[in-house]
């Protein structure tokens, strides 16, 4: 494995680890304990919707990290293939 493919695979692993860490933070589980009846203020349903929307955006960001990791892995595979064919 060349230095460049190793760097790509290492970066991909880091991105996947970051995505997993993001999704397992306590904030990503607030919806389990934060029903409408737990909010104080004039608009508990609105607060709950804001929480759910924020969690959705975090999940989407984590998925984007995973997509980027997948693309890095593909690039590493392409480079390894080219090295075998040309080398």
Coordinates of N, CA and C in Angstrom, one line a residue:
X1 N 0.9 -1.2 0.0 CA 0.0 0.0 0.0 C 0.9 1.2 0.0
X2 N 0.6 2.1 -0.9 CA 1.4 3.3 -1.0 C 1.1 4.3 0.1
X3 N 1.9 5.3 0.2 CA 1.6 6.4 1.2 C 0.3 7.1 0.9
X4 N 0.0 7.3 -0.4 CA -1.2 8.1 -0.7 C -2.4 7.2 -0.4
X5 N -2.4 5.9 -0.8 CA -3.6 5.1 -0.5 C -3.7 4.9 1.0
X6 N -2.6 4.8 1.7 CA -2.7 4.7 3.2 C -3.3 5.9 3.8
X7 N -2.9 7.1 3.3 CA -3.5 8.4 3.8 C -5.0 8.5 3.5
X8 N -5.4 8.0 2.3 CA -6.8 8.1 1.9 C -7.6 7.1 2.8
X9 N -7.1 5.9 3.0 CA -7.8 5.0 3.9 C -7.9 5.4 5.4
X10 N -6.8 6.0 5.8 CA -6.7 6.6 7.2 C -7.7 7.7 7.3
X11 N -7.8 8.6 6.4 CA -8.8 9.7 6.4 C -10.2 9.1 6.4
X12 N -10.5 8.1 5.6 CA -11.8 7.5 5.5 C -12.2 6.9 6.9
X13 N -11.2 6.3 7.5 CA -11.5 5.7 8.8 C -11.8 6.8 9.9
X14 N -11.0 7.9 9.8 CA -11.3 9.0 10.7 C -12.6 9.6 10.5
X15 N -13.1 9.7 9.3 CA -14.4 10.3 9.0 C -15.5 9.4 9.5
X16 N -15.3 8.1 9.3 CA -16.3 7.2 9.8 C -16.4 7.2 11.4
X17 N -15.2 7.3 12.0 CA -15.2 7.4 13.5 C -15.9 8.7 14.0
X18 N -15.6 9.8 13.3 CA -16.2 11.0 13.6 C -17.7 10.9 13.5
X19 N -18.2 10.4 12.4 CA -19.7 10.2 12.2 C -20.3 9.4 13.3
X20 N -19.6 8.3 13.7 CA -20.1 7.5 14.8 C -20.2 8.2 16.1
X21 N -19.1 9.0 16.3 CA -19.0 9.7 17.6 C -20.1 10.8 17.7
X22 N -20.4 11.4 16.5 CA -21.4 12.5 16.5 C -22.8 11.9 16.8
X23 N -23.0 10.7 16.2 CA -24.4 10.1 16.4 C -24.6 9.5 17.7
X24 N -23.5 9.3 18.5 CA -23.7 8.6 19.8 C -23.5 9.6 21.0
X25 N -23.5 10.9 20.6 CA -23.4 11.9 21.7 C -24.8 11.9 22.4
X26 N -24.8 12.3 23.7 CA -26.0 12.3 24.5 C -27.1 13.2 23.8
X27 N -26.7 14.3 23.2 CA -27.6 15.2 22.6 C -28.4 14.5 21.5
X28 N -27.9 13.5 20.9 CA -28.6 12.8 19.8 C -29.7 11.9 20.4
X29 N -29.8 11.8 21.7 CA -30.8 10.9 22.3 C -31.8 11.7 23.2
X30 N -31.7 13.1 23.1 CA -32.6 13.9 23.9 C -34.1 13.7 23.6
X31 N -34.4 13.3 22.3 CA -35.8 13.2 21.9 C -36.4 12.0 22.7
X32 N -35.7 11.1 23.2 CA -36.3 10.0 24.0 C -36.8 10.5 25.3
X33 N -36.2 11.5 25.9 CA -36.6 12.0 27.2 C -37.3 13.3 27.1
X34 N -37.4 13.9 26.0 CA -37.9 15.3 25.8 C -39.2 15.4 25.1
X35 N -40.2 14.7 25.6 CA -41.5 14.8 25.0 C -42.1 16.2 25.2
X36 N -43.2 16.5 24.6 CA -43.8 17.8 24.6 C -44.1 18.2 26.1
X37 N -44.4 17.2 26.9 CA -44.8 17.5 28.3 C -43.5 17.9 29.2
X38 N -42.3 17.7 28.7 CA -41.1 18.1 29.4 C -40.6 19.5 29.2
X39 N -41.2 20.2 28.2 CA -40.7 21.5 27.9 C -41.5 22.6 28.7
X40 N -40.8 23.6 29.1 CA -41.4 24.7 29.8 C -41.5 25.9 28.8
X41 N -42.6 26.6 28.9 CA -42.7 27.7 28.0 C -44.0 27.7 27.2
X42 N -44.3 28.7 26.4 CA -45.6 28.8 25.7 C -45.7 27.8 24.5
X43 N -44.6 27.3 24.0 CA -44.7 26.5 22.8 C -43.9 25.2 22.8
X44 N -44.3 24.3 23.7 CA -43.5 23.1 23.8 C -43.4 22.2 22.5
X45 N -44.5 22.2 21.7 CA -44.4 21.4 20.5 C -43.4 22.0 19.5
X46 N -43.4 23.4 19.5 CA -42.4 24.0 18.6 C -41.0 23.7 19.1
X47 N -40.7 23.7 20.4 CA -39.4 23.4 20.9 C -39.0 22.0 20.5
X48 N -39.9 21.0 20.6 CA -39.7 19.7 20.3 C -39.4 19.5 18.8
X49 N -40.1 20.2 18.0 CA -39.9 20.2 16.5 C -38.5 20.7 16.2
X50 N -38.0 21.8 16.9 CA -36.7 22.3 16.7 C -35.6 21.3 17.0
X51 N -35.9 20.6 18.1 CA -34.9 19.5 18.6 C -34.8 18.4 17.5
X52 N -36.0 17.9 17.1 CA -36.0 16.9 16.1 C -35.4 17.3 14.8
X53 N -35.6 18.5 14.4 CA -35.0 19.1 13.1 C -33.4 19.1 13.3
X54 N -33.0 19.6 14.4 CA -31.5 19.7 14.7 C -30.9 18.3 14.7
X55 N -31.6 17.3 15.3 CA -31.1 16.0 15.2 C -31.0 15.4 13.8
X56 N -32.0 15.7 13.0 CA -32.1 15.2 11.6 C -30.9 15.8 10.9
X57 N -30.6 17.1 11.1 CA -29.5 17.7 10.4 C -28.1 17.1 10.8
X58 N -28.0 16.8 12.1 CA -26.8 16.1 12.5 C -26.6 14.8 11.9
X59 N -27.7 14.0 11.8 CA -27.7 12.7 11.2 C -27.3 12.8 9.7
X60 N -27.8 13.9 9.0 CA -27.5 14.1 7.6 C -26.0 14.4 7.5
X61 N -25.5 15.2 8.4 CA -24.0 15.6 8.4 C -23.2 14.3 8.6
X62 N -23.6 13.4 9.5 CA -22.9 12.2 9.7 C -22.9 11.3 8.5
X63 N -24.0 11.3 7.8 CA -24.1 10.5 6.6 C -23.2 11.1 5.5
X64 N -23.1 12.4 5.4 CA -22.2 13.1 4.5 C -20.8 12.7 4.8
X65 N -20.4 12.6 6.0 CA -19.1 12.1 6.4 C -18.8 10.7 5.9
X66 N -19.8 9.9 6.0 CA -19.7 8.5 5.6 C -19.6 8.4 4.0
X67 N -20.4 9.3 3.4 CA -20.3 9.3 1.9 C -18.9 9.7 1.4
X68 N -18.3 10.7 2.1 CA -17.0 11.2 1.8 C -16.0 10.1 2.1
X69 N -16.1 9.4 3.2 CA -15.2 8.2 3.5 C -15.3 7.2 2.4
X70 N -16.5 6.9 1.9 CA -16.7 5.9 0.9 C -16.0 6.3 -0.4
X71 N -16.1 7.6 -0.8 CA -15.4 8.1 -1.9 C -13.9 8.1 -1.8
X72 N -13.4 8.3 -0.6 CA -11.9 8.2 -0.4 C -11.5 6.8 -0.5
X73 N -12.3 5.8 -0.1 CA -11.9 4.4 -0.2 C -11.9 4.0 -1.7
X74 N -12.9 4.5 -2.4 CA -12.9 4.2 -3.9 C -11.7 4.8 -4.6
X75 N -11.3 6.0 -4.2 CA -10.1 6.6 -4.8 C -8.9 5.8 -4.5
X76 N -8.8 5.3 -3.2 CA -7.7 4.4 -2.8 C -7.6 3.2 -3.7
X77 N -8.8 2.6 -3.9 CA -8.9 1.3 -4.7 C -8.4 1.6 -6.1
X78 N -8.9 2.8 -6.7 CA -8.5 3.1 -8.0 C -6.9 3.3 -8.1
X79 N -6.4 4.0 -7.1 CA -4.9 4.1 -7.1 C -4.2 2.8 -7.0
X80 N -4.7 1.9 -6.2 CA -4.0 0.6 -6.1 C -4.2 -0.2 -7.4
X81 N -5.3 -0.1 -8.0 CA -5.5 -0.8 -9.3 C -4.5 -0.2 -10.3
X82 N -4.4 1.1 -10.4 CA -3.5 1.7 -11.4 C -2.1 1.3 -11.1
X83 N -1.7 1.2 -9.8 CA -0.4 0.8 -9.5 C -0.1 -0.6 -9.9
X84 N -1.1 -1.5 -9.8 CA -0.9 -2.9 -10.2 C -0.8 -3.0 -11.7
X85 N -1.7 -2.2 -12.4 CA -1.7 -2.3 -13.9 C -0.5 -1.7 -14.5
X86 N -0.1 -0.5 -14.0 CA 1.0 0.2 -14.5 C 2.4 -0.2 -14.0
X87 N 2.4 -0.8 -12.8 CA 3.7 -1.1 -12.1 C 4.1 -2.5 -12.2

